[in-house]
Amino acid sequence: MDILNKIREYREEEQKLTWRGTFAEYLEMVKERPHIAQTAHSRVYNMIKDAGVEEVDDKKEFKFFSDQMYGIEDSIEKLVEEYFHSAAKRLDVRKRILLLMGPVSGGKSTLVAMLKRGLEQYSRTDNGAVYAIAGCPMHEDPLHLIPHHLRDSFYEEYGIKIEGNLSPLNMMRVEKEYGGRIEDVMVERVFFSEDKRVGIGTFSPSDPKSQDIADLTGSIDFSTIAEYGSESDPRAYRFDGELNKANRGLMEFQEMLKCDEKFLWHLLSLTQEGNFKAGRFALISADELIVAHTNESEYKAFISNKKNEALHSRIIVMKVPYNLKVSEEERIYKKMIKESDLSHVHIAPHALKIAAIFTILTRLSVPKKAGVDLIKKMKLYNGEMIEGYNAQDVEELKKEDPDEGMTGIDPRYVINRISSAIIRKQLTSISALDVLRSIKEGLESHASISKEDKERYMDFISIARREYDDIAKKEVQKAFVYSYDESAKTLMDNYLDNVEAYCNKNKLQDPLTGEEMSPDEKLMRSIEEQIGISENAKKAFREEILIRISAYARKGKKFDYNSHERLREAIQKKLFADLKDIVKITTSTKTPDESQLKKVNEVIARLIDEHGYNSVSANELLRYVGSLLNR
């Protein structure tokens, strides 16, 4: 079997990567490859950086996250640059607990899971290789073997700073097993694994009355006290707490703010001082990234408690808000559907987009900028071109409310409503209207949504429905117009010829007779009226088009059908206006004649072949658009 061969190959590859040697041999490796002695924070940052970084519109996009995290690039850039990068440079920020704060299903857990899975893979690469004292339950850094009085000399020779003390267990092992000869201490390569509890730990609080601090710091092995004679003998201690096992890597602290104080103080000692107290030993050094996550309401309750004041300054909070881009929200739904049992169901084109429009509207705060409503704001955030607005306007809108995206409908709700519609109605094909209907039904029975929010959300469903009406009409329009692009291009070229002649006060030449003729005012107005250009504004609009054509020509670009948003909209509406009667007749006639039936079948075939519909959703679309046009 192929899967068994892959398992065998993976095992063989891991065996090739194993390394075991003396501390003296390890130092030779460190001299050649200093990066193997990097800190935990540095390893995480380099893992993200090595996956690739792209500059997009003066912003960094980290490929490490791009396959799983959608629409929160700004938050990720801030997290990587302000926390991981600074911590990798040994700045003071590394002495803080990283707390990810955001709404439910906003991606906090996914982000942490990606870091954990990433570290597991990265520790198997040359750049991410991790070496530890052989047989140490905490996978301790071999450089801790260097005595303190020699560390300055070591830095001068190797350029590497050593932080932390040798653990009590390894201190005893050096004396008893190696006779104090640190150069002979065995070192081995380790591979991070959450399942095997190597370099990655997860702590989840339970009942405060039964939760034991030993879950974090390890505990005495009472069965060995008779053998070793004392509880303070490190051999009688199990270094198997999450802080012990996550050493050199990362520990996820779930629901951190619900924990008892005594657990939090251990974390603070570890992040601030790089050590923690366990059993009857001196402080134990550990190098690990502590990452926790919580929601906004829990965080506000935490900071309002004066008992926690000392903790506030030791925690760095990074907001992980909901995505605010329609296109990225659509990607989230596609990913969630692909991972579910719904992948066999046909989801009609635009169904997920319309759901995303509703969802994003619930997350946006009302814009303060004059002339911008929620729809415009949503489209600007999505990267769509809107006349009179640019990238600077988008940045200004984002600065209006720093908490934008921290509330609203979460992606799981939408997927649950899609699932509900499919299962309850036994659907094999689901449309945008099915999705909106299911979302609406869910809101009506949703107990945790306030009456005010429910009313707002119902309005957003109506807005999403109107957006779908426009999309549906355009979709059918495209399918009805044979060679739609050619028709649009021909109409636009004709319009531009007339506009140029009008602005330059020239005549046009009839292509058949060769006679000179005046610009076709009737044609130009029939297009301009589609987008509300008044008689008084027509001259300014035409001159604007001519200026845009000149600007494109200066840059060596070709002005085409997609170069001017409003003109494209006018062309589309004009074409559709000319076709309306044909569409109305063919979609609403119960007993179409042969020619009408042929036209309908052609349109359905085009919707299936070129636009991603199946026969059920294509027929539904045609009937719906027919009903819209007959209103």
XYZ file of C-alpha atoms in Angstrom:
631
model
C 0.000 0.000 0.000
C 1.163 3.511 -0.847
C 0.380 4.848 2.644
C 2.562 2.178 4.251
C 5.448 3.093 1.944
C 5.080 6.735 2.959
C 5.110 5.787 6.648
C 8.258 3.737 6.066
C 9.921 6.600 4.153
C 9.062 9.057 6.951
C 10.566 6.721 9.567
C 13.722 6.223 7.497
C 14.064 9.967 6.960
C 13.790 10.592 10.718
C 16.461 7.954 11.355
C 18.789 9.751 8.923
C 18.253 13.019 10.814
C 19.166 11.562 14.208
C 22.481 12.624 15.687
C 24.238 11.691 18.902
C 27.659 12.799 20.052
C 29.659 14.323 22.883
C 29.360 17.912 24.050
C 32.822 18.544 22.549
C 31.506 17.387 19.131
C 28.387 19.501 19.588
C 30.534 22.617 20.166
C 32.277 21.980 16.836
C 28.835 21.987 15.187
C 27.869 25.196 16.970
C 31.019 26.875 15.653
C 30.057 25.928 12.086
C 26.296 26.503 12.460
C 25.633 29.033 15.264
C 21.896 29.103 14.455
C 21.376 25.702 16.111
C 21.863 27.446 19.470
C 18.946 29.854 18.898
C 16.336 30.647 21.557
C 12.738 29.404 21.437
C 11.424 32.828 20.369
C 14.079 33.093 17.687
C 13.202 29.620 16.401
C 9.521 30.546 16.046
C 10.349 33.789 14.220
C 12.818 32.097 11.859
C 10.294 29.329 11.153
C 7.752 31.960 10.019
C 10.338 33.941 8.062
C 11.821 30.872 6.329
C 8.371 29.956 4.956
C 8.547 33.132 2.845
C 7.566 36.796 3.101
C 5.877 38.829 0.362
C 5.601 42.615 0.172
C 2.030 43.511 -0.882
C 1.108 47.222 -0.975
C 3.855 48.124 1.522
C 2.660 45.390 3.870
C 4.266 42.078 4.700
C 2.382 38.886 3.994
C 3.757 35.800 5.739
C 3.257 32.636 3.688
C 3.460 30.499 6.823
C -0.087 31.637 7.690
C -1.518 32.296 4.217
C -2.918 28.781 3.605
C -5.009 28.744 6.783
C -5.543 32.306 8.043
C -7.594 34.580 5.814
C -8.245 38.292 5.992
C -6.281 39.120 9.170
C -2.953 39.944 7.502
C -2.635 43.225 9.454
C -2.989 41.426 12.801
C -0.525 38.726 11.758
C 2.029 41.301 10.569
C 1.744 43.103 13.911
C 2.095 39.814 15.808
C 5.173 38.705 13.845
C 6.966 42.050 13.710
C 6.094 43.523 17.105
C 6.279 40.331 19.138
C 8.128 37.428 17.480
C 10.732 39.575 15.701
C 11.431 41.715 18.776
C 11.541 38.646 21.048
C 13.934 36.919 18.634
C 16.280 39.910 19.062
C 16.186 39.297 22.847
C 14.320 42.553 23.473
C 12.251 42.877 26.636
C 9.049 41.846 24.866
C 10.160 38.190 25.108
C 9.688 38.475 28.877
C 5.937 38.770 28.382
C 3.195 36.181 28.072
C 1.669 36.446 24.624
C -2.117 36.700 24.989
C -4.203 36.445 21.819
C -7.514 38.186 22.325
C -10.400 37.989 19.925
C -13.986 36.886 19.328
C -15.238 33.312 19.130
C -14.090 31.433 15.982
C -11.816 34.329 15.050
C -8.790 32.107 14.432
C -6.895 32.254 17.748
C -6.804 28.485 18.265
C -6.006 27.896 14.596
C -3.093 30.313 14.813
C -1.625 28.545 17.858
C -2.185 25.116 16.276
C -0.299 26.305 13.185
C 2.644 27.402 15.329
C 2.716 24.014 17.083
C 2.447 21.958 13.875
C 4.963 24.274 12.223
C 7.523 23.778 15.002
C 7.142 20.004 14.723
C 8.052 20.193 11.033
C 10.687 22.907 11.468
C 12.626 20.873 14.058
C 13.172 18.311 11.261
C 14.929 20.862 9.030
C 18.553 22.039 9.116
C 17.583 25.580 10.113
C 15.252 24.422 12.869
C 17.378 21.594 14.301
C 17.224 21.284 18.098
C 19.906 19.585 20.206
C 19.559 18.639 23.876
C 21.434 16.889 26.655
C 20.780 13.190 26.021
C 18.345 11.539 28.428
C 17.125 14.836 29.891
C 13.339 14.886 30.445
C 13.363 18.653 29.795
C 15.480 18.441 26.595
C 17.846 20.937 28.197
C 20.084 23.226 26.145
C 23.597 21.678 26.094
C 25.165 25.145 26.419
C 23.936 25.262 30.022
C 26.906 22.944 30.695
C 29.288 25.901 30.205
C 30.161 27.251 33.686
C 29.118 30.855 34.408
C 32.677 32.116 34.819
C 33.484 30.985 31.229
C 30.419 32.352 29.488
C 31.952 35.741 28.627
C 34.888 33.971 26.992
C 32.462 31.674 25.171
C 30.585 34.723 23.831
C 33.835 36.281 22.576
C 34.758 33.084 20.730
C 31.338 31.902 19.493
C 29.215 35.094 19.475
C 26.443 33.289 21.370
C 24.905 34.454 24.647
C 24.081 31.720 27.147
C 21.150 32.252 29.492
C 19.977 29.896 32.212
C 21.449 27.444 34.694
C 22.020 23.725 34.461
C 19.042 21.886 35.953
C 19.476 20.024 39.284
C 19.053 16.658 37.556
C 21.719 17.290 34.915
C 24.042 18.830 37.494
C 23.902 15.564 39.412
C 24.273 13.498 36.226
C 27.418 15.413 35.199
C 29.020 14.543 38.544
C 27.806 10.971 38.939
C 27.760 9.726 35.315
C 30.547 11.784 33.730
C 32.837 12.523 36.709
C 32.511 16.259 36.114
C 33.876 16.004 32.521
C 31.305 18.168 30.703
C 33.059 17.598 27.354
C 31.991 13.946 27.551
C 28.316 14.638 28.264
C 26.216 13.086 25.498
C 24.114 15.367 23.306
C 21.385 14.271 20.894
C 19.116 15.814 18.302
C 15.457 15.983 19.372
C 12.326 16.421 17.293
C 9.431 18.451 18.621
C 6.184 16.554 19.019
C 3.084 17.493 20.966
C 1.963 13.850 21.058
C 5.309 12.689 22.482
C 5.530 15.766 24.740
C 8.787 17.031 23.330
C 9.167 20.821 23.089
C 5.413 21.472 22.793
C 2.968 21.536 25.691
C -0.695 22.348 26.216
C -2.260 23.240 29.535
C -6.009 23.472 30.008
C -7.390 24.437 33.437
C -9.970 22.234 35.104
C -11.811 22.563 38.394
C -9.703 24.987 40.550
C -10.272 22.771 43.607
C -8.857 19.638 41.982
C -6.273 21.194 39.634
C -2.739 20.353 40.784
C 0.240 22.655 40.242
C 2.183 19.454 39.449
C 0.439 19.490 36.044
C 2.633 22.495 35.294
C 5.867 21.847 37.165
C 6.114 18.092 37.700
C 5.961 16.195 40.990
C 7.799 13.886 43.397
C 7.909 10.212 42.446
C 7.163 8.697 45.852
C 8.002 5.187 44.634
C 11.682 6.204 44.306
C 12.173 7.954 47.675
C 13.128 4.698 49.376
C 15.767 4.153 46.682
C 17.223 7.688 46.697
C 16.535 8.538 50.348
C 15.287 12.102 49.981
C 12.554 14.165 48.324
C 15.198 16.720 47.403
C 17.124 14.230 45.269
C 16.370 15.255 41.635
C 16.262 11.596 40.626
C 13.188 11.235 42.859
C 11.369 13.956 40.929
C 9.316 13.576 37.758
C 10.118 16.523 35.478
C 6.965 15.865 33.483
C 4.863 19.018 33.946
C 3.842 21.028 30.893
C 6.468 23.699 31.627
C 9.147 20.990 31.780
C 8.106 19.256 28.583
C 7.560 22.452 26.562
C 11.128 23.621 27.268
C 12.958 24.822 24.096
C 9.650 25.257 22.262
C 6.116 26.475 22.897
C 3.426 26.031 25.499
C -0.220 26.825 24.810
C -2.105 27.965 27.884
C -5.802 27.524 27.182
C -8.307 29.692 29.053
C -5.447 31.269 30.985
C -7.538 33.979 32.611
C -9.823 31.378 34.221
C -6.874 29.894 36.099
C -6.082 30.096 39.763
C -3.482 32.762 40.714
C -0.813 30.235 41.731
C -0.655 28.916 38.170
C -0.264 32.396 36.693
C 2.611 33.319 39.019
C 4.625 30.358 37.744
C 4.103 31.588 34.194
C 5.149 35.101 35.100
C 8.311 33.876 36.799
C 9.139 31.831 33.703
C 8.573 34.610 31.191
C 10.117 37.394 33.280
C 13.082 35.567 34.805
C 13.416 32.527 32.533
C 12.922 30.076 35.392
C 10.308 28.511 37.658
C 10.210 26.772 41.044
C 9.580 23.059 41.284
C 9.874 20.792 44.324
C 12.708 21.297 46.773
C 15.187 22.507 44.188
C 16.799 25.720 43.119
C 15.027 27.626 40.347
C 14.817 25.602 37.124
C 15.692 27.422 33.891
C 13.462 27.023 30.872
C 13.348 28.681 27.452
C 9.894 28.581 25.926
C 7.254 30.751 24.330
C 4.084 30.974 26.422
C 1.012 31.738 24.319
C -2.508 32.017 25.699
C -5.826 33.049 24.206
C -9.061 34.526 25.494
C -12.087 36.541 24.437
C -12.633 40.238 25.059
C -15.245 39.922 27.822
C -13.003 37.620 29.897
C -10.040 39.956 29.399
C -12.050 42.994 30.538
C -13.176 41.108 33.642
C -9.543 40.124 34.297
C -8.121 43.660 34.091
C -10.975 45.112 36.154
C -9.895 42.910 39.077
C -7.345 44.886 41.118
C -5.775 41.661 42.400
C -4.429 41.114 38.876
C -2.714 44.507 38.491
C 0.777 43.043 38.832
C 0.025 40.656 35.984
C -1.134 43.297 33.495
C 2.331 44.654 32.698
C 3.710 41.129 32.202
C 1.215 40.219 29.484
C 1.332 41.505 25.915
C -2.091 41.476 24.285
C -2.426 40.957 20.543
C -5.882 41.383 19.057
C -7.059 38.746 16.593
C -10.285 40.232 15.188
C -12.651 38.713 12.658
C -11.764 38.976 8.996
C -13.346 42.045 7.340
C -12.960 41.133 3.648
C -15.822 39.469 1.772
C -13.501 37.524 -0.556
C -11.474 36.158 2.381
C -14.624 35.227 4.316
C -15.721 33.242 1.268
C -12.383 31.385 1.395
C -12.978 30.583 5.074
C -16.350 29.013 4.223
C -14.868 27.008 1.352
C -12.158 25.698 3.654
C -14.662 24.758 6.387
C -16.962 23.046 3.869
C -14.054 21.130 2.374
C -13.163 19.839 5.857
C -16.793 18.864 6.594
C -19.212 16.232 5.262
C -20.875 18.824 3.011
C -18.334 18.620 0.206
C -20.682 16.453 -1.924
C -23.388 19.162 -2.003
C -23.449 21.534 -4.988
C -23.190 25.099 -3.713
C -24.362 27.504 -6.405
C -22.023 30.335 -7.447
C -22.299 33.443 -5.241
C -24.099 31.585 -2.412
C -21.049 31.798 -0.145
C -20.286 35.344 -1.303
C -23.771 36.532 -0.313
C -23.412 34.813 3.076
C -20.029 36.546 3.444
C -21.563 39.944 2.615
C -24.101 39.504 5.422
C -21.438 38.314 7.875
C -18.976 41.133 7.134
C -21.724 43.753 7.502
C -22.388 42.490 11.052
C -18.724 43.048 11.937
C -18.230 46.535 10.505
C -18.659 49.649 12.604
C -20.683 52.507 11.108
C -18.257 54.746 9.173
C -17.783 58.359 10.281
C -16.292 59.494 6.975
C -18.687 61.655 4.957
C -20.169 59.975 1.899
C -19.250 56.456 3.004
C -21.960 53.996 4.005
C -21.526 50.392 5.175
C -21.807 48.969 1.643
C -19.089 51.274 0.313
C -16.924 50.546 3.332
C -17.359 46.792 2.825
C -16.386 47.077 -0.853
C -13.391 49.301 -0.121
C -12.148 46.850 2.524
C -12.525 44.095 -0.062
C -10.167 45.919 -2.426
C -12.880 46.946 -4.900
C -12.426 50.165 -6.860
C -14.921 52.905 -6.027
C -14.731 56.214 -7.842
C -13.404 59.024 -5.655
C -11.743 56.756 -3.068
C -8.211 55.401 -2.732
C -5.997 53.332 -0.432
C -5.522 56.280 1.934
C -9.278 56.470 2.500
C -9.281 52.771 3.420
C -6.519 53.324 5.991
C -8.455 56.263 7.474
C -11.569 54.106 7.765
C -9.580 51.380 9.561
C -8.287 53.908 12.118
C -11.786 55.127 13.029
C -12.507 52.190 15.338
C -9.590 50.165 16.779
C -12.069 47.514 18.012
C -13.654 46.924 14.621
C -14.004 43.233 13.885
C -14.158 42.198 17.543
C -17.923 41.621 17.354
C -20.380 40.224 14.835
C -21.416 36.874 13.399
C -18.772 34.132 13.445
C -18.019 31.803 10.477
C -19.219 28.688 12.313
C -22.721 30.124 12.611
C -22.972 30.498 8.815
C -21.638 26.988 8.172
C -24.064 25.605 10.763
C -26.964 27.339 9.011
C -25.864 25.983 5.615
C -25.651 22.506 7.168
C -29.085 22.941 8.695
C -30.638 23.905 5.351
C -29.047 20.947 3.590
C -29.911 18.325 6.204
C -33.419 19.555 7.055
C -34.539 19.946 3.452
C -32.465 17.083 2.051
C -30.970 19.412 -0.568
C -28.339 18.324 -3.076
C -27.907 21.882 -4.361
C -28.027 25.068 -2.281
C -28.412 28.632 -3.576
C -27.761 32.085 -2.118
C -31.466 32.403 -1.291
C -31.425 29.080 0.589
C -28.448 30.307 2.628
C -30.016 33.692 3.450
C -33.306 32.028 4.364
C -31.532 29.649 6.735
C -29.491 32.470 8.312
C -32.706 34.443 8.875
C -34.447 31.467 10.499
C -31.433 30.974 12.766
C -31.464 34.611 13.902
C -35.115 34.423 14.840
C -34.399 31.590 17.274
C -30.956 32.789 18.451
C -31.267 33.451 22.197
C -27.913 35.208 22.741
C -28.422 37.985 20.158
C -29.986 41.176 21.550
C -33.184 42.589 20.052
C -31.309 45.618 18.652
C -28.651 43.436 17.003
C -31.330 41.127 15.633
C -33.057 44.076 13.935
C -29.740 45.272 12.471
C -28.906 41.785 11.243
C -32.317 41.478 9.547
C -31.516 44.711 7.691
C -28.182 43.230 6.629
C -29.972 40.158 5.253
C -32.088 42.534 3.135
C -28.959 44.328 1.915
C -27.305 41.011 1.062
C -30.476 39.988 -0.812
C -30.361 43.207 -2.892
C -26.694 42.567 -3.686
C -27.645 39.079 -4.836
C -30.462 40.454 -7.016
C -27.910 42.610 -8.863
C -25.459 39.734 -9.210
C -28.176 37.323 -10.405
C -29.412 39.748 -13.073
C -25.866 40.329 -14.318
C -25.189 36.583 -14.378
C -28.242 35.901 -16.521
C -27.419 38.942 -18.650
C -23.981 37.512 -19.402
C -25.427 34.117 -20.245
C -28.095 35.606 -22.565
C -25.728 37.788 -24.537
C -23.877 35.593 -26.980
C -20.184 36.462 -26.864
C -20.927 38.924 -24.052
C -17.424 40.359 -23.892
C -17.390 41.058 -27.614
C -20.811 42.728 -27.428
C -19.688 44.891 -24.504
C -16.417 45.798 -26.234
C -18.207 46.742 -29.467
C -20.691 48.937 -27.598
C -17.912 50.591 -25.567
C -15.726 51.258 -28.635
C -18.720 52.829 -30.363
C -19.408 54.987 -27.300
C -15.742 56.062 -27.005
C -15.561 57.017 -30.694
C -18.585 59.253 -30.220
C -17.258 60.727 -26.946
C -13.908 61.573 -28.550
C -15.626 63.272 -31.507
C -17.961 65.155 -29.133
C -15.156 66.445 -26.871
C -12.883 67.396 -29.772
C -15.825 68.892 -31.736
C -15.099 66.554 -34.663
C -17.289 64.573 -37.038
C -17.470 60.790 -37.428
C -17.330 58.916 -40.703
C -20.048 56.429 -41.647
C -18.232 53.074 -42.185
C -20.530 52.152 -45.111
C -21.156 55.392 -47.007
C -18.098 57.332 -45.909
C -20.261 60.350 -45.165
C -19.452 62.631 -42.244
C -21.938 62.592 -39.381
C -22.344 64.218 -35.978
C -21.644 62.240 -32.751
C -24.599 59.996 -31.872
C -26.094 61.849 -28.903
C -28.918 59.341 -28.569
C -26.456 56.430 -28.203
C -24.275 58.268 -25.664
C -27.248 59.336 -23.537
C -28.785 55.843 -23.632
C -25.608 54.544 -21.959
C -25.005 57.456 -19.564
C -28.577 57.441 -18.282
C -28.048 53.871 -17.035
C -25.872 55.231 -14.212
C -27.793 58.458 -13.565
C -25.605 60.936 -15.503
C -27.817 63.997 -15.952
C -27.970 66.215 -19.043
C -25.975 68.891 -17.204
C -23.300 66.410 -16.071
C -22.790 64.616 -19.408
C -20.012 66.942 -20.647
C -17.950 66.557 -17.449
C -18.403 62.759 -17.506
C -17.296 62.500 -21.149
C -14.257 64.705 -20.519
C -13.366 62.553 -17.498
C -13.427 59.454 -19.724
C -11.140 61.155 -22.256
C -8.693 62.206 -19.495
C -8.629 58.599 -18.193
C -7.841 57.308 -21.726
C -4.954 59.829 -22.032
C -3.583 58.846 -18.601
C -3.583 55.171 -19.614
C -1.880 55.994 -22.919
C 0.903 57.942 -21.144
C 1.617 54.901 -18.954
C 1.644 52.603 -21.969
C -1.535 50.855 -20.820
C -4.559 49.969 -22.927
C -7.890 51.450 -21.861
C -10.371 48.581 -21.978
C -13.768 47.480 -20.757
C -12.579 47.119 -17.130
C -10.645 50.410 -16.932
C -13.522 52.574 -15.691
C -15.890 51.147 -13.076
C -18.868 53.415 -13.808
C -18.554 53.130 -17.573
C -18.421 49.332 -17.302
C -21.554 49.399 -15.149
C -23.311 51.635 -17.692
C -22.386 49.308 -20.583
C -23.641 46.264 -18.673
C -26.930 47.934 -17.782
C -27.455 49.143 -21.351
C -26.899 45.645 -22.746
C -29.216 44.160 -20.178
C -31.878 46.833 -20.764
C -31.877 45.906 -24.443
C -32.326 42.239 -23.501
C -34.846 42.596 -20.687
C -37.900 41.765 -22.736
C -36.288 38.629 -24.175
C -35.262 37.482 -20.677
C -38.686 38.219 -19.191
C -40.503 36.292 -21.910
C -38.242 33.247 -21.945
C -38.025 32.859 -18.160
C -41.653 33.515 -17.249
C -43.577 31.799 -20.050
C -45.056 28.551 -18.755
C -45.346 27.081 -22.254
C -42.462 28.609 -24.240
C -42.427 28.104 -27.978
C -39.662 26.177 -29.677
C -37.367 29.182 -30.241
C -37.814 30.373 -26.645
C -37.146 26.873 -25.305
C -34.002 26.666 -27.439
C -32.826 30.017 -26.034
C -33.480 28.905 -22.443
C -31.569 25.652 -22.988
C -28.651 27.577 -24.496
C -28.575 29.889 -21.478
C -28.736 26.960 -19.017
C -25.915 25.214 -20.882
C -23.806 28.377 -20.718
C -24.511 28.826 -16.992
C -23.398 25.235 -16.389
C -20.348 25.231 -18.680
C -18.994 28.712 -18.034
C -20.351 29.900 -14.694
C -20.236 26.846 -12.397
C -23.957 26.086 -11.989
C -25.593 22.674 -12.205
C -28.938 22.079 -13.911
C -30.938 22.598 -10.674
C -29.269 25.873 -9.649
C -29.247 27.207 -13.246
C -33.009 26.674 -13.608
C -33.604 28.253 -10.186
C -31.531 31.284 -11.170
C -33.463 31.802 -14.407
C -36.838 31.547 -12.662
C -35.710 33.958 -9.943
C -34.386 36.581 -12.374
C -37.550 36.246 -14.436
C -39.619 36.997 -11.329
C -37.397 40.025 -10.539
C -37.881 41.474 -14.015
C -41.635 40.943 -13.925
C -42.105 42.877 -10.678
